[in-house]
Amino acid sequence: MSAVIIDGKATSKKLRGEVYEKVAKLGAMGIKAGLAVVIVGDDPASRTYVNNKKKACAECGIYSEEYALSAETTEAELLALIDKLNAKEDINGILVQLPLPKHISEDKVINAIRPDKDVDAFHPQNVGKIMTGDFDFLPCTPAGVMALLEEYGIDVSGKRAAVIGRSNIVGKPQSMLLLHKNATVTICHSRTKDLAKILRESDIIVAAVGKAGFVTGDMVSEGAVVMDVGINRNAEGKLCGDVDYAAVSEKASFITPVPGGVGPMTITMLMKNTLKATCIQNNINLD
Ligand code: NDP
């Protein structure tokens, strides 16, 4: 079998178009959607992500403000900025690019963001809502994976799903979203025994490990759906995922490439969350 390649770029473009239309509807009502993006320090990867987020805002008609702070910024200074943005009327969503420099507590910063402006869905209040299934915002990467499954008509209900990785940003919420869609979910991590056996028994695999070529062809059963969240560099310095793409795409029924799979969807989901935050804050339902 040769897998259908899930096109994250095309799906992203379509969904961003839908966000643009809804943002325009808000505009006609005199309401502007606004996102503040905060970056601390000069990590090149973070800079690229922030630039891409600003570009996506422009594409969706969302007003954006960037706050680029030096690596020496104190925790108190950053918390003061968050307070200011929490109160700022033209800002509906606040995104603090992670990781932060070591001397700043990420937890303290995340906890300081107003939950209804927390478009990354990392605040404990939003995390709790994801657990119960009564959520406003979904974390962007897992939501992007779910949107791709939906776009390609892949029914999750009753399927065995394995998520490799248990981070708060990807693995844990991903598992919960699959569970909400009635999958039977196994969460795998570095202490998991017989990982290959679990993967071979899975209909859907989401890889969020951060290791190039981690999922090999022999770990995947014929016809499995393979979603690759990983962003790594291979030995030649080329961008690649966690999955041995050449081998696994021969066995899978659907597969996401890296780049061009889950990656573009993450930022698109951020745009959707900013639109949702604007609607919530203005008591408007555009769904
Ligand atoms: P973390 O490093 O926080 O988590 C990695 C997870 O992989 C951990 O739970 C770890 O287990 C698990 N793991 C490590 N080694 C093994 C192993 N040998 N067997 C099984 N599990 C293992 O990473 P993130 O969740 O933040 O990110 C994962 C990947 O996704 C990265 O490549 C990252 O760059 C990418 N990413 C991509 C995004 C996108 O937009 N496409 C967005 C966010 C992340 P343990 O908990 O036991 O240590």
Short mmCIF file of C-alpha atoms and ligand atoms in Angstrom, two decimals:
data_model
loop_
_atom_site.label_atom_id
_atom_site.label_comp_id
_atom_site.label_asym_id
_atom_site.label_seq_id
_atom_site.Cartn_x
_atom_site.Cartn_y
_atom_site.Cartn_z
CA MET A 1 0.00 0.00 0.00
CA SER A 2 1.17 3.50 -0.72
CA ALA A 3 -0.24 6.07 1.69
CA VAL A 4 -2.40 9.07 0.88
CA ILE A 5 -0.29 12.09 1.76
CA ILE A 6 -2.18 14.41 4.09
CA ASP A 7 -1.64 17.93 2.81
CA GLY A 8 -1.37 20.25 5.80
CA LYS A 9 -0.58 23.26 3.62
CA ALA A 10 -3.73 22.94 1.52
CA THR A 11 -5.93 22.24 4.57
CA SER A 12 -4.37 25.21 6.33
CA LYS A 13 -5.04 27.48 3.39
CA LYS A 14 -8.68 26.43 3.33
CA LEU A 15 -9.16 26.90 7.08
CA ARG A 16 -7.33 30.25 7.07
CA GLY A 17 -9.74 31.36 4.33
CA GLU A 18 -12.65 30.46 6.62
CA VAL A 19 -11.07 32.41 9.49
CA TYR A 20 -10.57 35.41 7.16
CA GLU A 21 -14.26 35.39 6.21
CA LYS A 22 -15.37 35.30 9.85
CA VAL A 23 -12.89 38.01 10.84
CA ALA A 24 -14.36 40.11 8.00
CA LYS A 25 -17.87 39.49 9.40
CA LEU A 26 -16.68 40.76 12.77
CA GLY A 27 -15.11 43.74 11.02
CA ALA A 28 -18.49 44.58 9.47
CA MET A 29 -19.87 44.71 13.04
CA GLY A 30 -17.07 47.10 14.03
CA ILE A 31 -15.12 44.43 15.91
CA LYS A 32 -11.41 43.85 15.31
CA ALA A 33 -9.62 40.61 16.25
CA GLY A 34 -6.19 41.23 17.79
CA LEU A 35 -3.30 38.99 18.84
CA ALA A 36 -0.24 39.98 20.87
CA VAL A 37 2.85 37.87 20.31
CA VAL A 38 5.55 38.09 22.96
CA ILE A 39 9.08 36.84 22.35
CA VAL A 40 11.89 36.97 24.90
CA GLY A 41 15.48 36.56 23.71
CA ASP A 42 16.82 35.85 20.25
CA ASP A 43 16.42 32.10 19.70
CA PRO A 44 16.37 31.74 15.88
CA ALA A 45 13.69 28.99 15.87
CA SER A 46 11.42 31.10 18.10
CA ARG A 47 11.99 34.10 15.82
CA THR A 48 10.91 32.03 12.78
CA TYR A 49 7.76 30.84 14.59
CA VAL A 50 6.89 34.40 15.64
CA ASN A 51 7.39 35.70 12.09
CA ASN A 52 5.15 32.92 10.74
CA LYS A 53 2.48 33.74 13.32
CA LYS A 54 2.50 37.42 12.35
CA LYS A 55 2.30 36.45 8.66
CA ALA A 56 -0.68 34.19 9.37
CA CYS A 57 -2.41 37.04 11.23
CA ALA A 58 -2.01 39.28 8.20
CA GLU A 59 -3.38 36.51 5.95
CA CYS A 60 -6.46 36.11 8.19
CA GLY A 61 -7.10 39.86 8.64
CA ILE A 62 -6.17 39.65 12.32
CA TYR A 63 -4.47 42.69 13.86
CA SER A 64 -1.19 41.73 15.54
CA GLU A 65 1.29 43.36 17.88
CA GLU A 66 4.77 42.02 18.55
CA TYR A 67 6.60 42.53 21.83
CA ALA A 68 10.25 41.52 21.34
CA LEU A 69 12.01 41.63 24.71
CA SER A 70 15.68 41.16 25.43
CA ALA A 71 16.97 37.89 26.95
CA GLU A 72 17.77 39.87 30.13
CA THR A 73 14.11 40.78 30.74
CA THR A 74 13.15 39.91 34.31
CA GLU A 75 10.22 37.74 35.27
CA ALA A 76 8.59 40.75 36.95
CA GLU A 77 8.90 42.81 33.76
CA LEU A 78 7.34 40.06 31.67
CA LEU A 79 4.51 39.60 34.18
CA ALA A 80 3.90 43.36 34.08
CA LEU A 81 3.60 43.20 30.28
CA ILE A 82 1.13 40.29 30.56
CA ASP A 83 -0.96 42.38 32.99
CA LYS A 84 -0.97 45.24 30.49
CA LEU A 85 -2.01 42.94 27.62
CA ASN A 86 -4.69 41.30 29.78
CA ALA A 87 -6.29 44.74 30.13
CA LYS A 88 -5.68 45.99 26.57
CA GLU A 89 -9.00 46.22 24.75
CA ASP A 90 -7.70 45.76 21.21
CA ILE A 91 -5.92 42.53 22.17
CA ASN A 92 -8.08 39.40 22.29
CA GLY A 93 -5.36 36.77 22.37
CA ILE A 94 -1.94 36.64 24.04
CA LEU A 95 0.76 34.27 22.89
CA VAL A 96 4.05 34.01 24.73
CA GLN A 97 6.54 32.15 22.57
CA LEU A 98 8.15 29.26 24.48
CA PRO A 99 10.72 28.36 25.63
CA LEU A 100 11.47 31.32 27.89
CA PRO A 101 14.96 32.03 29.27
CA LYS A 102 15.78 29.82 32.28
CA HIS A 103 15.43 32.63 34.86
CA ILE A 104 11.73 33.09 34.03
CA SER A 105 9.13 30.59 35.27
CA GLU A 106 7.01 29.47 32.31
CA ASP A 107 4.30 28.29 34.71
CA LYS A 108 4.05 31.70 36.38
CA VAL A 109 3.80 33.43 33.00
CA ILE A 110 1.20 31.00 31.63
CA ASN A 111 -0.84 31.29 34.83
CA ALA A 112 -0.80 35.10 34.53
CA ILE A 113 -2.49 35.14 31.11
CA ARG A 114 -6.23 35.83 31.29
CA PRO A 115 -7.84 32.45 30.50
CA ASP A 116 -10.17 33.97 27.89
CA LYS A 117 -7.11 35.44 26.10
CA ASP A 118 -5.07 32.22 26.42
CA VAL A 119 -5.06 31.26 22.74
CA ASP A 120 -2.38 28.58 23.29
CA ALA A 121 -4.75 26.86 25.78
CA PHE A 122 -1.92 26.27 28.27
CA HIS A 123 -3.53 27.99 31.32
CA PRO A 124 -4.59 25.39 33.94
CA GLN A 125 -8.21 26.55 33.62
CA ASN A 126 -8.20 25.76 29.90
CA VAL A 127 -6.28 22.50 30.45
CA GLY A 128 -8.98 21.45 32.94
CA LYS A 129 -11.68 22.28 30.41
CA ILE A 130 -9.97 20.07 27.85
CA MET A 131 -10.15 17.19 30.34
CA THR A 132 -13.89 17.61 30.83
CA GLY A 133 -14.58 18.14 27.13
CA ASP A 134 -16.28 21.51 27.78
CA PHE A 135 -13.57 23.67 26.23
CA ASP A 136 -13.29 27.06 24.56
CA PHE A 137 -9.78 26.70 23.16
CA LEU A 138 -7.83 23.63 22.12
CA PRO A 139 -4.04 23.54 22.14
CA CYS A 140 -2.95 24.33 18.60
CA THR A 141 -0.87 21.29 17.57
CA PRO A 142 -3.23 18.54 18.80
CA ALA A 143 -6.17 20.52 17.40
CA GLY A 144 -4.32 20.68 14.07
CA VAL A 145 -3.94 16.89 14.04
CA MET A 146 -7.66 16.46 14.74
CA ALA A 147 -8.58 18.94 12.00
CA LEU A 148 -6.48 17.00 9.48
CA LEU A 149 -8.14 13.71 10.48
CA GLU A 150 -11.52 15.36 9.99
CA GLU A 151 -10.58 16.95 6.67
CA TYR A 152 -9.52 13.56 5.29
CA GLY A 153 -12.67 11.82 6.56
CA ILE A 154 -10.75 9.58 8.96
CA ASP A 155 -13.17 8.31 11.58
CA VAL A 156 -11.51 7.92 14.94
CA SER A 157 -14.42 6.37 16.82
CA GLY A 158 -13.72 2.87 18.12
CA LYS A 159 -10.18 2.85 16.68
CA ARG A 160 -7.04 1.98 18.63
CA ALA A 161 -4.83 5.08 18.78
CA ALA A 162 -1.29 5.33 20.12
CA VAL A 163 0.20 8.71 21.01
CA ILE A 164 3.98 8.69 21.46
CA GLY A 165 4.86 11.50 23.87
CA ARG A 166 3.20 12.84 27.02
CA SER A 167 4.14 16.51 27.05
CA ASN A 168 1.61 19.07 28.27
CA ILE A 169 1.80 20.81 24.90
CA VAL A 170 1.24 17.85 22.58
CA GLY A 171 1.05 14.28 23.92
CA LYS A 172 -1.39 14.66 26.84
CA PRO A 173 -3.94 16.95 25.15
CA GLN A 174 -3.65 14.93 21.92
CA SER A 175 -4.62 11.79 23.83
CA MET A 176 -7.58 13.55 25.39
CA LEU A 177 -8.86 14.87 22.05
CA LEU A 178 -8.67 11.39 20.52
CA LEU A 179 -10.50 10.02 23.57
CA HIS A 180 -13.24 12.66 23.19
CA LYS A 181 -13.72 11.31 19.65
CA ASN A 182 -14.14 7.80 21.10
CA ALA A 183 -10.77 6.30 20.21
CA THR A 184 -9.20 3.78 22.60
CA VAL A 185 -5.97 5.58 23.41
CA THR A 186 -2.59 4.32 24.60
CA ILE A 187 -0.18 7.04 25.74
CA CYS A 188 3.43 5.97 25.18
CA HIS A 189 6.58 7.56 26.61
CA SER A 190 10.23 6.83 27.31
CA ARG A 191 9.40 4.15 29.91
CA THR A 192 6.87 2.31 27.75
CA LYS A 193 7.68 -1.37 27.32
CA ASP A 194 7.05 -3.10 23.97
CA LEU A 195 6.38 0.18 22.18
CA ALA A 196 6.73 -1.47 18.75
CA LYS A 197 4.05 -4.03 19.65
CA ILE A 198 1.66 -1.28 20.82
CA LEU A 199 2.23 0.64 17.60
CA ARG A 200 1.70 -2.45 15.41
CA GLU A 201 -1.66 -2.97 17.14
CA SER A 202 -2.74 0.63 16.53
CA ASP A 203 -5.00 1.96 13.79
CA ILE A 204 -3.84 5.54 14.37
CA ILE A 205 -0.35 6.63 15.48
CA VAL A 206 0.52 10.18 16.52
CA ALA A 207 4.28 10.61 16.93
CA ALA A 208 5.41 13.53 19.14
CA VAL A 209 8.81 12.36 20.34
CA GLY A 210 11.36 14.78 18.87
CA LYS A 211 13.63 12.06 17.42
CA ALA A 212 14.29 11.78 13.69
CA GLY A 213 13.23 8.45 12.15
CA PHE A 214 11.98 7.09 15.49
CA VAL A 215 8.95 5.26 14.02
CA THR A 216 10.27 2.69 11.56
CA GLY A 217 8.42 0.64 8.94
CA ASP A 218 8.35 -2.54 11.04
CA MET A 219 6.51 -0.72 13.88
CA VAL A 220 3.48 0.12 11.73
CA SER A 221 0.73 -2.21 10.55
CA GLU A 222 -0.66 -2.20 7.00
CA GLY A 223 -3.29 0.53 6.62
CA ALA A 224 -2.48 2.49 9.80
CA VAL A 225 -2.95 6.26 9.86
CA VAL A 226 0.31 7.98 10.82
CA MET A 227 0.40 11.60 12.01
CA ASP A 228 3.92 12.97 12.47
CA VAL A 229 4.18 15.93 14.85
CA GLY A 230 7.97 15.84 15.22
CA ILE A 231 10.18 18.63 13.93
CA ASN A 232 13.81 17.53 13.75
CA ARG A 233 16.92 17.92 11.62
CA ASN A 234 18.38 14.79 10.07
CA ALA A 235 22.10 14.06 9.67
CA GLU A 236 22.18 16.23 6.51
CA GLY A 237 20.56 19.11 8.41
CA LYS A 238 17.25 18.71 6.56
CA LEU A 239 13.91 19.20 8.33
CA CYS A 240 12.25 15.86 9.14
CA GLY A 241 9.69 14.33 11.48
CA ASP A 242 9.73 11.45 13.96
CA VAL A 243 8.68 8.93 11.32
CA ASP A 244 10.83 7.11 8.77
CA TYR A 245 8.69 8.56 6.00
CA ALA A 246 9.95 6.47 3.06
CA ALA A 247 9.40 3.12 4.80
CA VAL A 248 6.21 3.98 6.71
CA SER A 249 4.44 5.56 3.72
CA GLU A 250 4.66 2.15 1.98
CA LYS A 251 2.49 0.59 4.72
CA ALA A 252 0.27 3.38 6.05
CA SER A 253 -3.09 4.32 4.54
CA PHE A 254 -2.60 8.02 5.38
CA ILE A 255 0.53 9.88 6.44
CA THR A 256 1.54 13.48 7.16
CA PRO A 257 4.81 14.68 5.62
CA VAL A 258 7.34 16.89 7.42
CA PRO A 259 7.43 19.68 6.42
CA GLY A 260 3.93 20.39 5.09
CA GLY A 261 1.83 18.21 7.41
CA VAL A 262 0.99 19.07 11.00
CA GLY A 263 3.34 22.10 11.14
CA PRO A 264 1.24 24.61 9.13
CA MET A 265 -1.90 23.50 10.97
CA THR A 266 -0.53 24.57 14.36
CA ILE A 267 -0.46 28.23 13.37
CA THR A 268 -3.83 27.95 11.64
CA MET A 269 -5.35 26.67 14.88
CA LEU A 270 -3.83 29.68 16.66
CA MET A 271 -5.73 31.90 14.21
CA LYS A 272 -8.94 29.98 14.93
CA ASN A 273 -8.38 30.40 18.68
CA THR A 274 -7.82 34.15 18.28
CA LEU A 275 -11.08 34.42 16.32
CA LYS A 276 -12.86 32.38 19.02
CA ALA A 277 -11.40 34.55 21.80
CA THR A 278 -12.66 37.67 20.01
CA CYS A 279 -16.13 36.14 19.64
CA ILE A 280 -16.25 35.06 23.31
CA GLN A 281 -15.11 38.47 24.56
CA ASN A 282 -17.75 40.17 22.41
CA ASN A 283 -20.50 37.65 23.15
CA ILE A 284 -20.91 36.69 19.50
CA ASN A 285 -21.45 33.23 18.02
CA LEU A 286 -20.33 32.87 14.39
CA ASP A 287 -20.47 29.03 14.28
P1 NDP B 1 8.93 16.82 24.65
O1 NDP B 1 10.40 16.68 24.59
O2 NDP B 1 8.32 17.67 25.71
O3 NDP B 1 8.28 15.36 24.78
C1 NDP B 1 8.78 14.25 24.09
C2 NDP B 1 8.07 13.02 24.54
O4 NDP B 1 8.63 11.91 23.86
C3 NDP B 1 8.20 12.74 26.04
O5 NDP B 1 6.94 12.46 26.61
C4 NDP B 1 9.15 11.55 26.10
O6 NDP B 1 8.88 10.64 27.15
C5 NDP B 1 8.84 10.87 24.77
N1 NDP B 1 9.99 10.03 24.40
C6 NDP B 1 11.29 10.37 24.32
N2 NDP B 1 12.03 9.30 23.98
C7 NDP B 1 11.18 8.27 23.85
C8 NDP B 1 11.35 6.90 23.53
N3 NDP B 1 12.54 6.38 23.29
N4 NDP B 1 10.23 6.13 23.47
C9 NDP B 1 9.01 6.63 23.71
N5 NDP B 1 8.80 7.93 24.02
C10 NDP B 1 9.87 8.72 24.10
O7 NDP B 1 8.49 17.29 23.22
P2 NDP B 1 7.14 18.02 22.67
O8 NDP B 1 5.94 17.22 23.03
O9 NDP B 1 7.17 19.45 23.02
O10 NDP B 1 7.41 17.91 21.11
C11 NDP B 1 7.56 16.67 20.46
C12 NDP B 1 8.00 16.91 19.03
O11 NDP B 1 6.99 17.65 18.36
C13 NDP B 1 9.27 17.75 18.88
O12 NDP B 1 9.96 17.29 17.72
C14 NDP B 1 8.75 19.13 18.63
O13 NDP B 1 9.67 19.93 17.91
C15 NDP B 1 7.54 18.84 17.83
N6 NDP B 1 6.50 19.87 17.90
C16 NDP B 1 5.93 20.21 16.73
C17 NDP B 1 4.94 21.15 16.70
C18 NDP B 1 4.31 21.47 15.39
O14 NDP B 1 3.81 22.54 15.24
N7 NDP B 1 4.32 20.54 14.43
C19 NDP B 1 4.52 21.87 17.91
C20 NDP B 1 5.11 21.35 19.12
C21 NDP B 1 6.09 20.40 19.10
P3 NDP B 1 9.10 11.03 28.72
O15 NDP B 1 7.92 11.89 29.09
O16 NDP B 1 9.08 9.71 29.42
O17 NDP B 1 10.40 11.76 28.80
#
